[in-house]
PDB file of C-alpha atoms in Angstrom:
ATOM      1  CA  ALA A   1      39.645   5.064  -5.330  1.00  0.00           C
ATOM      2  CA  GLN A   2      37.095   5.925  -2.669  1.00  0.00           C
ATOM      3  CA  PRO A   3      36.307   9.572  -2.057  1.00  0.00           C
ATOM      4  CA  SER A   4      37.405  10.994   1.276  1.00  0.00           C
ATOM      5  CA  TRP A   5      35.131  10.431   4.263  1.00  0.00           C
ATOM      6  CA  ALA A   6      34.024  14.050   4.068  1.00  0.00           C
ATOM      7  CA  ASP A   7      32.904  13.491   0.461  1.00  0.00           C
ATOM      8  CA  ARG A   8      31.047  10.236   1.270  1.00  0.00           C
ATOM      9  CA  PHE A   9      28.578  11.491   3.909  1.00  0.00           C
ATOM     10  CA  LEU A  10      26.092  14.335   3.896  1.00  0.00           C
ATOM     11  CA  VAL A  11      23.884  15.225   6.866  1.00  0.00           C
ATOM     12  CA  GLU A  12      21.566  18.206   6.856  1.00  0.00           C
ATOM     13  CA  ALA A  13      18.990  19.465   9.364  1.00  0.00           C
ATOM     14  CA  ARG A  14      16.545  22.333   8.924  1.00  0.00           C
ATOM     15  CA  GLY A  15      13.680  23.705  10.961  1.00  0.00           C
ATOM     16  CA  VAL A  16      11.220  26.564  11.056  1.00  0.00           C
ATOM     17  CA  ILE A  17       8.835  27.978  13.645  1.00  0.00           C
ATOM     18  CA  ALA A  18       6.241  30.560  12.626  1.00  0.00           C
ATOM     19  CA  GLY A  19       3.028  31.918  14.020  1.00  0.00           C
ATOM     20  CA  GLN A  20       0.513  34.698  14.238  1.00  0.00           C
ATOM     21  CA  THR A  21      -1.828  35.843  16.972  1.00  0.00           C
ATOM     22  CA  ASP A  22      -4.693  38.309  16.790  1.00  0.00           C
ATOM     23  CA  PRO A  23      -8.044  38.530  18.630  1.00  0.00           C
ATOM     24  CA  GLU A  24      -9.861  36.640  15.850  1.00  0.00           C
ATOM     25  CA  ARG A  25      -7.375  33.834  15.215  1.00  0.00           C
ATOM     26  CA  SER A  26      -4.057  32.328  16.269  1.00  0.00           C
ATOM     27  CA  ASN A  27      -1.939  29.986  14.217  1.00  0.00           C
ATOM     28  CA  ASP A  28       1.448  28.419  14.812  1.00  0.00           C
ATOM     29  CA  GLN A  29       3.506  26.103  12.652  1.00  0.00           C
ATOM     30  CA  MET A  30       6.602  24.051  13.324  1.00  0.00           C
ATOM     31  CA  ALA A  31       8.452  21.961  10.760  1.00  0.00           C
ATOM     32  CA  GLY A  32      11.748  20.107  10.710  1.00  0.00           C
ATOM     33  CA  THR A  33      13.685  18.049   8.185  1.00  0.00           C
ATOM     34  CA  VAL A  34      16.694  15.777   8.537  1.00  0.00           C
ATOM     35  CA  ASN A  35      18.437  14.447   5.418  1.00  0.00           C
ATOM     36  CA  ALA A  36      21.301  11.960   5.318  1.00  0.00           C
ATOM     37  CA  ALA A  37      23.140  10.516   2.318  1.00  0.00           C
ATOM     38  CA  TYR A  38      26.078   8.172   1.692  1.00  0.00           C
ATOM     39  CA  LEU A  39      28.135   7.761  -1.512  1.00  0.00           C
ATOM     40  CA  HIS A  40      30.148   4.606  -2.221  1.00  0.00           C
ATOM     41  CA  LYS A  41      32.397   4.014  -5.250  1.00  0.00           C
ATOM     42  CA  PHE A  42      32.690   0.357  -6.222  1.00  0.00           C
ATOM     43  CA  SER A  43      34.932   1.219  -9.180  1.00  0.00           C
ATOM     44  CA  PRO A  44      35.688   4.325 -11.249  1.00  0.00           C
ATOM     45  CA  ASN A  45      32.540   3.595 -13.306  1.00  0.00           C
ATOM     46  CA  THR A  46      30.173   2.227 -10.648  1.00  0.00           C
ATOM     47  CA  ARG A  47      28.779   4.203  -7.714  1.00  0.00           C
ATOM     48  CA  ALA A  48      25.947   3.842  -5.229  1.00  0.00           C
ATOM     49  CA  ILE A  49      24.073   6.534  -3.330  1.00  0.00           C
ATOM     50  CA  VAL A  50      21.866   5.758  -0.334  1.00  0.00           C
ATOM     51  CA  GLN A  51      19.794   8.560   1.133  1.00  0.00           C
ATOM     52  CA  SER A  52      17.081   9.032   3.704  1.00  0.00           C
ATOM     53  CA  SER A  53      14.833  11.968   4.557  1.00  0.00           C
ATOM     54  CA  TYR A  54      12.658  12.557   7.647  1.00  0.00           C
ATOM     55  CA  ASP A  55      10.118  15.422   7.727  1.00  0.00           C
ATOM     56  CA  ARG A  56       7.873  16.291  10.672  1.00  0.00           C
ATOM     57  CA  SER A  57       5.456  19.203  10.850  1.00  0.00           C
ATOM     58  CA  ARG A  58       2.744  20.490  13.156  1.00  0.00           C
ATOM     59  CA  GLU A  59       0.130  23.150  12.597  1.00  0.00           C
ATOM     60  CA  ALA A  60      -2.245  24.403  15.281  1.00  0.00           C
ATOM     61  CA  THR A  61      -5.035  26.923  14.704  1.00  0.00           C
ATOM     62  CA  HIS A  62      -7.411  28.462  17.231  1.00  0.00           C
ATOM     63  CA  ASN A  63     -10.466  30.378  15.978  1.00  0.00           C
ATOM     64  CA  PRO A  64     -12.334  31.552  19.108  1.00  0.00           C
ATOM     65  CA  TYR A  65     -15.000  33.351  17.031  1.00  0.00           C
ATOM     66  CA  GLN A  66     -15.584  30.964  14.129  1.00  0.00           C
ATOM     67  CA  ARG A  67     -19.015  31.420  12.521  1.00  0.00           C
ATOM     68  CA  ASP A  68     -20.380  28.414  10.658  1.00  0.00           C
ATOM     69  CA  SER A  69     -23.667  26.853   9.585  1.00  0.00           C
ATOM     70  CA  MET A  70     -24.769  23.778  11.503  1.00  0.00           C
ATOM     71  CA  LEU A  71     -27.577  21.374  10.642  1.00  0.00           C
ATOM     72  CA  LEU A  72     -29.844  20.731  13.628  1.00  0.00           C
ATOM     73  CA  HIS A  73     -32.206  17.759  13.563  1.00  0.00           C
ATOM     74  CA  VAL A  74     -34.834  18.525  16.219  1.00  0.00           C
ATOM     75  CA  ILE A  75     -37.610  16.134  17.287  1.00  0.00           C
ATOM     76  CA  SER A  76     -40.359  17.803  19.312  1.00  0.00           C
ATOM     77  CA  GLY A  77     -43.729  16.244  20.074  1.00  0.00           C
ATOM     78  CA  GLY A  78     -43.179  13.563  17.423  1.00  0.00           C
ATOM     79  CA  ALA A  79     -42.457  16.123  14.691  1.00  0.00           C
ATOM     80  CA  GLN A  80     -39.055  16.329  13.062  1.00  0.00           C
ATOM     81  CA  ASP A  81     -37.472  19.580  11.965  1.00  0.00           C
ATOM     82  CA  ASN A  82     -34.221  19.961  10.038  1.00  0.00           C
ATOM     83  CA  THR A  83     -32.818  23.459  10.041  1.00  0.00           C
ATOM     84  CA  PHE A  84     -29.497  25.166   9.272  1.00  0.00           C
ATOM     85  CA  GLU A  85     -28.518  27.679  11.914  1.00  0.00           C
ATOM     86  CA  GLN A  86     -25.654  30.111  12.231  1.00  0.00           C
ATOM     87  CA  THR A  87     -23.427  28.914  15.054  1.00  0.00           C
ATOM     88  CA  LEU A  88     -20.601  30.607  16.923  1.00  0.00           C
ATOM     89  CA  LEU A  89     -17.829  28.110  17.675  1.00  0.00           C
ATOM     90  CA  ASP A  90     -14.584  28.083  19.619  1.00  0.00           C
ATOM     91  CA  GLN A  91     -12.594  25.991  17.115  1.00  0.00           C
ATOM     92  CA  ARG A  92      -9.226  24.294  17.709  1.00  0.00           C
ATOM     93  CA  TYR A  93      -7.565  22.487  14.810  1.00  0.00           C
ATOM     94  CA  LYS A  94      -4.307  20.477  14.840  1.00  0.00           C
ATOM     95  CA  GLN A  95      -2.461  18.628  12.117  1.00  0.00           C
ATOM     96  CA  TYR A  96       0.664  16.490  12.449  1.00  0.00           C
ATOM     97  CA  GLN A  97       2.426  15.122   9.370  1.00  0.00           C
ATOM     98  CA  THR A  98       5.419  12.782   9.192  1.00  0.00           C
ATOM     99  CA  THR A  99       7.087  11.754   5.940  1.00  0.00           C
ATOM    100  CA  VAL A 100      10.001   9.315   5.626  1.00  0.00           C
ATOM    101  CA  VAL A 101      11.653   8.657   2.253  1.00  0.00           C
ATOM    102  CA  ASN A 102      14.427   6.078   1.772  1.00  0.00           C
ATOM    103  CA  GLU A 103      16.138   5.779  -1.599  1.00  0.00           C
ATOM    104  CA  ALA A 104      19.049   3.827  -3.084  1.00  0.00           C
ATOM    105  CA  GLN A 105      20.582   4.455  -6.510  1.00  0.00           C
ATOM    106  CA  LEU A 106      23.124   2.453  -8.470  1.00  0.00           C
ATOM    107  CA  LEU A 107      24.909   4.492 -11.167  1.00  0.00           C
ATOM    108  CA  VAL A 108      26.895   2.597 -13.793  1.00  0.00           C
ATOM    109  CA  ASN A 109      28.855   4.153 -16.670  1.00  0.00           C
ATOM    110  CA  GLU A 110      30.204   1.301 -18.821  1.00  0.00           C
ATOM    111  CA  GLY A 111      31.358   2.207 -22.303  1.00  0.00           C
ATOM    112  CA  ARG A 112      28.502   3.623 -24.343  1.00  0.00           C
ATOM    113  CA  VAL A 113      25.775   2.914 -21.760  1.00  0.00           C
ATOM    114  CA  ASN A 114      24.989   4.978 -18.649  1.00  0.00           C
ATOM    115  CA  SER A 115      22.503   3.399 -16.227  1.00  0.00           C
ATOM    116  CA  ILE A 116      20.673   4.530 -13.111  1.00  0.00           C
ATOM    117  CA  LEU A 117      18.714   2.000 -11.064  1.00  0.00           C
ATOM    118  CA  THR A 118      16.587   3.547  -8.286  1.00  0.00           C
ATOM    119  CA  LEU A 119      14.744   1.838  -5.412  1.00  0.00           C
ATOM    120  CA  ARG A 120      12.472   4.022  -3.259  1.00  0.00           C
ATOM    121  CA  ASN A 121      10.266   3.579  -0.173  1.00  0.00           C
ATOM    122  CA  SER A 122       8.013   6.388   1.094  1.00  0.00           C
ATOM    123  CA  THR A 123       5.833   6.530   4.198  1.00  0.00           C
ATOM    124  CA  ASN A 124       3.459   9.385   4.973  1.00  0.00           C
ATOM    125  CA  GLN A 125       1.457   9.666   8.190  1.00  0.00           C
ATOM    126  CA  LEU A 126      -1.097  12.430   8.610  1.00  0.00           C
ATOM    127  CA  ASP A 127      -3.170  13.000  11.736  1.00  0.00           C
ATOM    128  CA  GLN A 128      -5.744  15.799  11.816  1.00  0.00           C
ATOM    129  CA  SER A 129      -8.112  16.671  14.637  1.00  0.00           C
ATOM    130  CA  ASP A 130     -10.707  19.352  15.131  1.00  0.00           C
ATOM    131  CA  THR A 131     -12.469  20.225  18.382  1.00  0.00           C
ATOM    132  CA  SER A 132     -15.131  22.915  18.280  1.00  0.00           C
ATOM    133  CA  GLN A 133     -17.159  24.053  21.283  1.00  0.00           C
ATOM    134  CA  ILE A 134     -20.552  25.621  20.612  1.00  0.00           C
ATOM    135  CA  LYS A 135     -20.666  29.097  22.158  1.00  0.00           C
ATOM    136  CA  ASP A 136     -23.936  30.323  20.671  1.00  0.00           C
ATOM    137  CA  GLU A 137     -26.533  29.254  18.094  1.00  0.00           C
ATOM    138  CA  GLU A 138     -29.804  30.774  16.905  1.00  0.00           C
ATOM    139  CA  SER A 139     -32.321  28.408  18.538  1.00  0.00           C
ATOM    140  CA  GLY A 140     -30.543  28.445  21.905  1.00  0.00           C
ATOM    141  CA  LEU A 141     -30.923  24.674  22.328  1.00  0.00           C
ATOM    142  CA  LEU A 142     -27.184  24.057  22.679  1.00  0.00           C
ATOM    143  CA  THR A 143     -26.002  27.465  23.921  1.00  0.00           C
ATOM    144  CA  GLY A 144     -24.333  27.284  27.321  1.00  0.00           C
ATOM    145  CA  LEU A 145     -24.158  23.481  27.417  1.00  0.00           C
ATOM    146  CA  GLY A 146     -20.461  23.365  26.482  1.00  0.00           C
ATOM    147  CA  ALA A 147     -21.234  20.903  23.694  1.00  0.00           C
ATOM    148  CA  ASN A 148     -18.093  19.790  21.841  1.00  0.00           C
ATOM    149  CA  LEU A 149     -17.952  18.704  18.204  1.00  0.00           C
ATOM    150  CA  ARG A 150     -14.939  16.476  17.581  1.00  0.00           C
ATOM    151  CA  SER A 151     -13.473  14.921  14.472  1.00  0.00           C
ATOM    152  CA  SER A 152     -10.260  13.071  13.729  1.00  0.00           C
ATOM    153  CA  ALA A 153      -8.750  11.837  10.467  1.00  0.00           C
ATOM    154  CA  PRO A 154      -5.592   9.719  10.673  1.00  0.00           C
ATOM    155  CA  VAL A 155      -4.194   8.670   7.282  1.00  0.00           C
ATOM    156  CA  ASN A 156      -1.196   6.386   6.671  1.00  0.00           C
ATOM    157  CA  PHE A 157       0.221   5.826   3.204  1.00  0.00           C
ATOM    158  CA  THR A 158       3.223   3.738   2.106  1.00  0.00           C
ATOM    159  CA  SER A 159       4.582   3.381  -1.419  1.00  0.00           C
ATOM    160  CA  ASN A 160       7.459   1.448  -2.973  1.00  0.00           C
ATOM    161  CA  ALA A 161       8.943   2.058  -6.398  1.00  0.00           C
ATOM    162  CA  ALA A 162      11.722   0.816  -8.641  1.00  0.00           C
ATOM    163  CA  SER A 163      12.855   2.540 -11.815  1.00  0.00           C
ATOM    164  CA  TYR A 164      15.600   2.254 -14.391  1.00  0.00           C
ATOM    165  CA  LEU A 165      16.935   4.917 -16.748  1.00  0.00           C
ATOM    166  CA  GLY A 166      19.508   4.156 -19.381  1.00  0.00           C
ATOM    167  CA  THR A 167      21.265   6.271 -21.970  1.00  0.00           C
ATOM    168  CA  PHE A 168      22.959   4.726 -25.010  1.00  0.00           C
ATOM    169  CA  ASN A 169      25.591   6.903 -26.700  1.00  0.00           C
ATOM    170  CA  ALA A 170      25.059   5.950 -30.399  1.00  0.00           C
ATOM    171  CA  THR A 171      27.327   8.706 -31.789  1.00  0.00           C
ATOM    172  CA  ARG A 172      28.985  11.842 -30.417  1.00  0.00           C
ATOM    173  CA  SER A 173      25.770  13.815 -30.871  1.00  0.00           C
ATOM    174  CA  LEU A 174      23.064  11.100 -30.763  1.00  0.00           C
ATOM    175  CA  PHE A 175      21.874   9.675 -27.442  1.00  0.00           C
ATOM    176  CA  LEU A 176      19.050   7.195 -26.978  1.00  0.00           C
ATOM    177  CA  ASN A 177      17.211   7.195 -23.632  1.00  0.00           C
ATOM    178  CA  PHE A 178      15.288   4.165 -22.376  1.00  0.00           C
ATOM    179  CA  GLY A 179      13.872   3.084 -19.079  1.00  0.00           C
ATOM    180  CA  GLY A 180      10.871   2.094 -17.015  1.00  0.00           C
ATOM    181  CA  GLY A 181       9.466   2.020 -13.553  1.00  0.00           C
TER     182      GLY A 181
END
């Protein structure tokens, strides 16, 4: 006895856009999620659920008047000088993140034992970048040169998991749980 088609599928989509702007800083964020799931009944006591989730987000920040300390390593006439100086930066930061999760569950209710077997795969990709242009610094060595400081940090992570949870109904009021992953 399969459920109706309307009861077998679930699709959901959500999104948000937010931001702020003022003379000192601007920030905007966008995020979206799509979820899909499918239910299948093999028998009255055995069911399977397959689901997938996709998340994507972006954050962008602009700090045109960011003050920070910068280490300058200056060599002049054979002498070396290391100094921290206050620096005025025009900073632009972006971050993109994508997460995909796929999961399958087998649910079995046979007599006194209820079982849930879960298989899961997750992938997370993160890409961050920062570009700062030096507008002014104390020594004046870099002021007006349009020097850019750039950094980037891409990170990819994938995980796989399997787990089992069982419940044994010993009596009407005593249940024993067991499982592992």
